[in-house]
Short mmCIF file of C-alpha atoms and ligand atoms in Angstrom, two decimals:
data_model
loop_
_atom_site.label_atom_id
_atom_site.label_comp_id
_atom_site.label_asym_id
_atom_site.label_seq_id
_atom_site.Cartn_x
_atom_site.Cartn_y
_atom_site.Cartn_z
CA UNK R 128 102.19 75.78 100.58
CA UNK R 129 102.99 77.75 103.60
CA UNK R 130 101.66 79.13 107.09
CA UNK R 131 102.00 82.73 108.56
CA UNK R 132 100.81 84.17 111.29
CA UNK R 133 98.34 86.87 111.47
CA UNK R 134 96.57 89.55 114.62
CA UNK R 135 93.89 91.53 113.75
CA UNK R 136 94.74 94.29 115.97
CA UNK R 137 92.34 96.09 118.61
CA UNK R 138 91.67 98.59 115.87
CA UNK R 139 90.34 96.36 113.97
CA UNK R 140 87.77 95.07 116.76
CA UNK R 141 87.16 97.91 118.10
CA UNK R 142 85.48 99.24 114.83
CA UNK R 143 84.18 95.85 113.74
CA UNK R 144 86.53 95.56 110.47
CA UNK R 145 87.10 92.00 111.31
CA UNK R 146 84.97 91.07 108.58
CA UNK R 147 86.40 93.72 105.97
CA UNK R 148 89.98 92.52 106.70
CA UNK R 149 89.26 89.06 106.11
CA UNK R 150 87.35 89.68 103.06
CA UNK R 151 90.58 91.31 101.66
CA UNK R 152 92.80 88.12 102.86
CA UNK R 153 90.20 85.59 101.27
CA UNK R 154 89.96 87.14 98.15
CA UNK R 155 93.77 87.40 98.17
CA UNK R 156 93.57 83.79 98.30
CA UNK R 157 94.93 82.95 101.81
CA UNK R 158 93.08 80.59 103.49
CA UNK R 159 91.88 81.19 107.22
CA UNK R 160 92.97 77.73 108.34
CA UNK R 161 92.50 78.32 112.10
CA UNK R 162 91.01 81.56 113.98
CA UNK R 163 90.35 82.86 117.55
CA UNK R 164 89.34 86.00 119.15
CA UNK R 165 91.33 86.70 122.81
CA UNK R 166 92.37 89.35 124.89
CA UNK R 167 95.99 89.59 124.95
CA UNK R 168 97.27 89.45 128.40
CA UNK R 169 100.10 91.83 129.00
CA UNK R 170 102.57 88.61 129.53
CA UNK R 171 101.42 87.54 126.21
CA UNK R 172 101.99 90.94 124.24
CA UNK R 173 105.45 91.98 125.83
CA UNK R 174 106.56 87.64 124.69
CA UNK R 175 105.30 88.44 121.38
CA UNK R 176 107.30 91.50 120.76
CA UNK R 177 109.77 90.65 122.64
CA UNK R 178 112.51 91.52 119.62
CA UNK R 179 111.24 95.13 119.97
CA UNK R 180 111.76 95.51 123.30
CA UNK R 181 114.59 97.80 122.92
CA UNK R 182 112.83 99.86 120.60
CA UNK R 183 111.01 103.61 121.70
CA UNK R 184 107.51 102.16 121.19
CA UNK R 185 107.80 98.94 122.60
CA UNK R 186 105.62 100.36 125.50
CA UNK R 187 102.98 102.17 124.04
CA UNK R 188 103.05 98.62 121.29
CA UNK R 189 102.28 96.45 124.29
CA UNK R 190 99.56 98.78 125.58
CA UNK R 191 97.72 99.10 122.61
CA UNK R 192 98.01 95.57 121.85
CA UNK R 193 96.26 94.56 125.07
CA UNK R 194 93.94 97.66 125.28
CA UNK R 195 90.88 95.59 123.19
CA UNK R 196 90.47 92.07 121.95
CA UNK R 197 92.76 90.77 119.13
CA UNK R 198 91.60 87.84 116.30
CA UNK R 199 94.75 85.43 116.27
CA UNK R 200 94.94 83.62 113.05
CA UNK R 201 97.04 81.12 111.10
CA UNK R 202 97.02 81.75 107.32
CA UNK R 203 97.80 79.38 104.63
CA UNK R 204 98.69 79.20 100.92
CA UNK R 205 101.39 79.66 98.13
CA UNK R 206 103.84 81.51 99.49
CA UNK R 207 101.68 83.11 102.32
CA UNK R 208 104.61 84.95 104.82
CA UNK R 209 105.38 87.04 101.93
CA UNK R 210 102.05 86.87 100.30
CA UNK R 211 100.09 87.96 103.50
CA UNK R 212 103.20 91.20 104.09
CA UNK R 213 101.99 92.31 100.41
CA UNK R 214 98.38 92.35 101.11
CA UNK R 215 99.00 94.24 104.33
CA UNK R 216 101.02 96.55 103.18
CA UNK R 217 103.98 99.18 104.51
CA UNK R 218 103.67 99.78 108.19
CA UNK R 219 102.63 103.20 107.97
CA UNK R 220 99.21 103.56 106.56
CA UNK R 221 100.53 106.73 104.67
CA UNK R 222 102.90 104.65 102.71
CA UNK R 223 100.78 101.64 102.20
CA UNK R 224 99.77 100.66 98.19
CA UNK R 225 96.42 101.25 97.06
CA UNK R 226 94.40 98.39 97.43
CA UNK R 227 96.48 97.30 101.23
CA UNK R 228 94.81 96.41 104.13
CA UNK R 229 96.72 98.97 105.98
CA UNK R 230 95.99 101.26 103.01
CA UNK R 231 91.92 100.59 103.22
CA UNK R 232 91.69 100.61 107.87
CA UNK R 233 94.90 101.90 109.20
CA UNK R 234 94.73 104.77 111.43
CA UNK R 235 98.14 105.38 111.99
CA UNK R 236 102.12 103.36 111.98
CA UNK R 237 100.89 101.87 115.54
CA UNK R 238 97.11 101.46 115.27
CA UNK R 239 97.66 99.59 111.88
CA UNK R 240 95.21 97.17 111.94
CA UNK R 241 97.38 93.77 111.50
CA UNK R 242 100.10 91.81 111.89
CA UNK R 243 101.95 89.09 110.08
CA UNK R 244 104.46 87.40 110.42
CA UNK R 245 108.12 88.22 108.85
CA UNK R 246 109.86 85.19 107.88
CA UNK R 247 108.53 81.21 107.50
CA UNK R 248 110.77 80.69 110.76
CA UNK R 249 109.24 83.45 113.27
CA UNK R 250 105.34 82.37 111.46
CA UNK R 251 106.26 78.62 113.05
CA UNK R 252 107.44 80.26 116.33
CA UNK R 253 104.28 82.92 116.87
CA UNK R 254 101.88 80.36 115.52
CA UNK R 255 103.26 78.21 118.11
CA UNK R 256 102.85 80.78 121.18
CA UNK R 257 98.83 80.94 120.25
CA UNK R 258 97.51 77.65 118.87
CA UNK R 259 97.85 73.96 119.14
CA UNK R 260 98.65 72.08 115.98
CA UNK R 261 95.12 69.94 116.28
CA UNK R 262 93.36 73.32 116.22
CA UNK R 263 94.46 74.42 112.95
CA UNK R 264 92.46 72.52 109.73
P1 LIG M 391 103.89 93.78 112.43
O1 LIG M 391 105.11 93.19 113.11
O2 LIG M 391 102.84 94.25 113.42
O3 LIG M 391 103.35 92.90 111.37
P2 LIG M 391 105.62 95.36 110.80
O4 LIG M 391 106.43 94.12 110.66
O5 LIG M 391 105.16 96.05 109.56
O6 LIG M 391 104.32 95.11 111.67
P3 LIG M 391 107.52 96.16 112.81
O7 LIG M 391 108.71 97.00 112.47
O8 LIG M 391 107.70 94.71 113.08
O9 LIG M 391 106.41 96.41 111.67
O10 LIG M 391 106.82 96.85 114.07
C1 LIG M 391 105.89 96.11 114.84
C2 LIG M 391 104.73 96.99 115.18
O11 LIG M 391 105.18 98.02 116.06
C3 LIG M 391 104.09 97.74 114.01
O12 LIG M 391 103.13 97.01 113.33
C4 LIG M 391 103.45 98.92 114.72
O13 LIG M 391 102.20 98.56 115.28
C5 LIG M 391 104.44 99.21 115.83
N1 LIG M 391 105.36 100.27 115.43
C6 LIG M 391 106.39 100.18 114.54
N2 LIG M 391 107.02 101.36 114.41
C7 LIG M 391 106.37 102.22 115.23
C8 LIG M 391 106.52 103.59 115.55
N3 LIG M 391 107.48 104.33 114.99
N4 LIG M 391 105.66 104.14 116.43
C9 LIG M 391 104.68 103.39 117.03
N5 LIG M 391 104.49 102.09 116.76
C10 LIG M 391 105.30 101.51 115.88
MG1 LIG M 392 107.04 92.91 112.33
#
């Protein structure tokens, strides 16, 4: 069994989905092992995507990400990095499968609702930046 990491994104707040996205990540069969809502301080954001800070977006990423509150979660099951990147599906809403998280709330490739984590390695490293080990059961 394995961890990710997972944001529900201002999007998501702002039009009280929080609820809606879960539902699709329960019945996926991820388990919400540990779960807080914040307001990402810009520190926080630019840290987190700190591998796309080369990128065109990177500032506009940043902003949105701190322009509402976030949920921070840490997901668990069988096989959950890769697991939870199916059931969100492809970054752009338009290309998303039928049935995807992104696919059922996104609004657009940057308002898309969530985030999860990549690879086992970076899930250990974000889940690390946003909760303490005792806080996740
Ligand atoms: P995430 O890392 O949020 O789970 P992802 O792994 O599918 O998403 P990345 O390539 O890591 O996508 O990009 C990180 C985030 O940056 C995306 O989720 C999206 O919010 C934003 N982003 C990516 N590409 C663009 C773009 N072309 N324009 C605006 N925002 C973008
Ligand atoms: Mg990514």
């Amino acid at each position: 069994t394995e961890r990710t990491f997972s944001i529900l994104k201002p999007d998501a707040t702002e039009r009280n989905l929080t609820g809606a996205v879960n539902a699709v990540i329960e019945e996926a069969g991820l388990r919400i092992v540990a779960q807080r809502r914040i307001r990402m301080s810009d520190a926080q954001a630019k840290k987190f995507y700190e591998i796309h800070a080369e990128r065109p977006f990177y500032g506009e990423l940043v902003a949105f990400m701190t322009s509402g509150p976030v949920v921070v979660q840490v997901l668990e099951g069988e096989n959950a990095v890769a697991k939870y990147r199916e059931v969100m599906g492809a970054t752009n809403p338009a290309q998303a499968a039928e049935g995807t998280i992104r696919q059922k709330f996104a609004k657009s490739v940057g308002e898309n609702t969530v985030h999860g984590s990549d690879s086992l390695d970076n899930a250990a490293l974000e889940i690390k930046q946003f909760f303490d080990e005792s806080d996740i059961v």
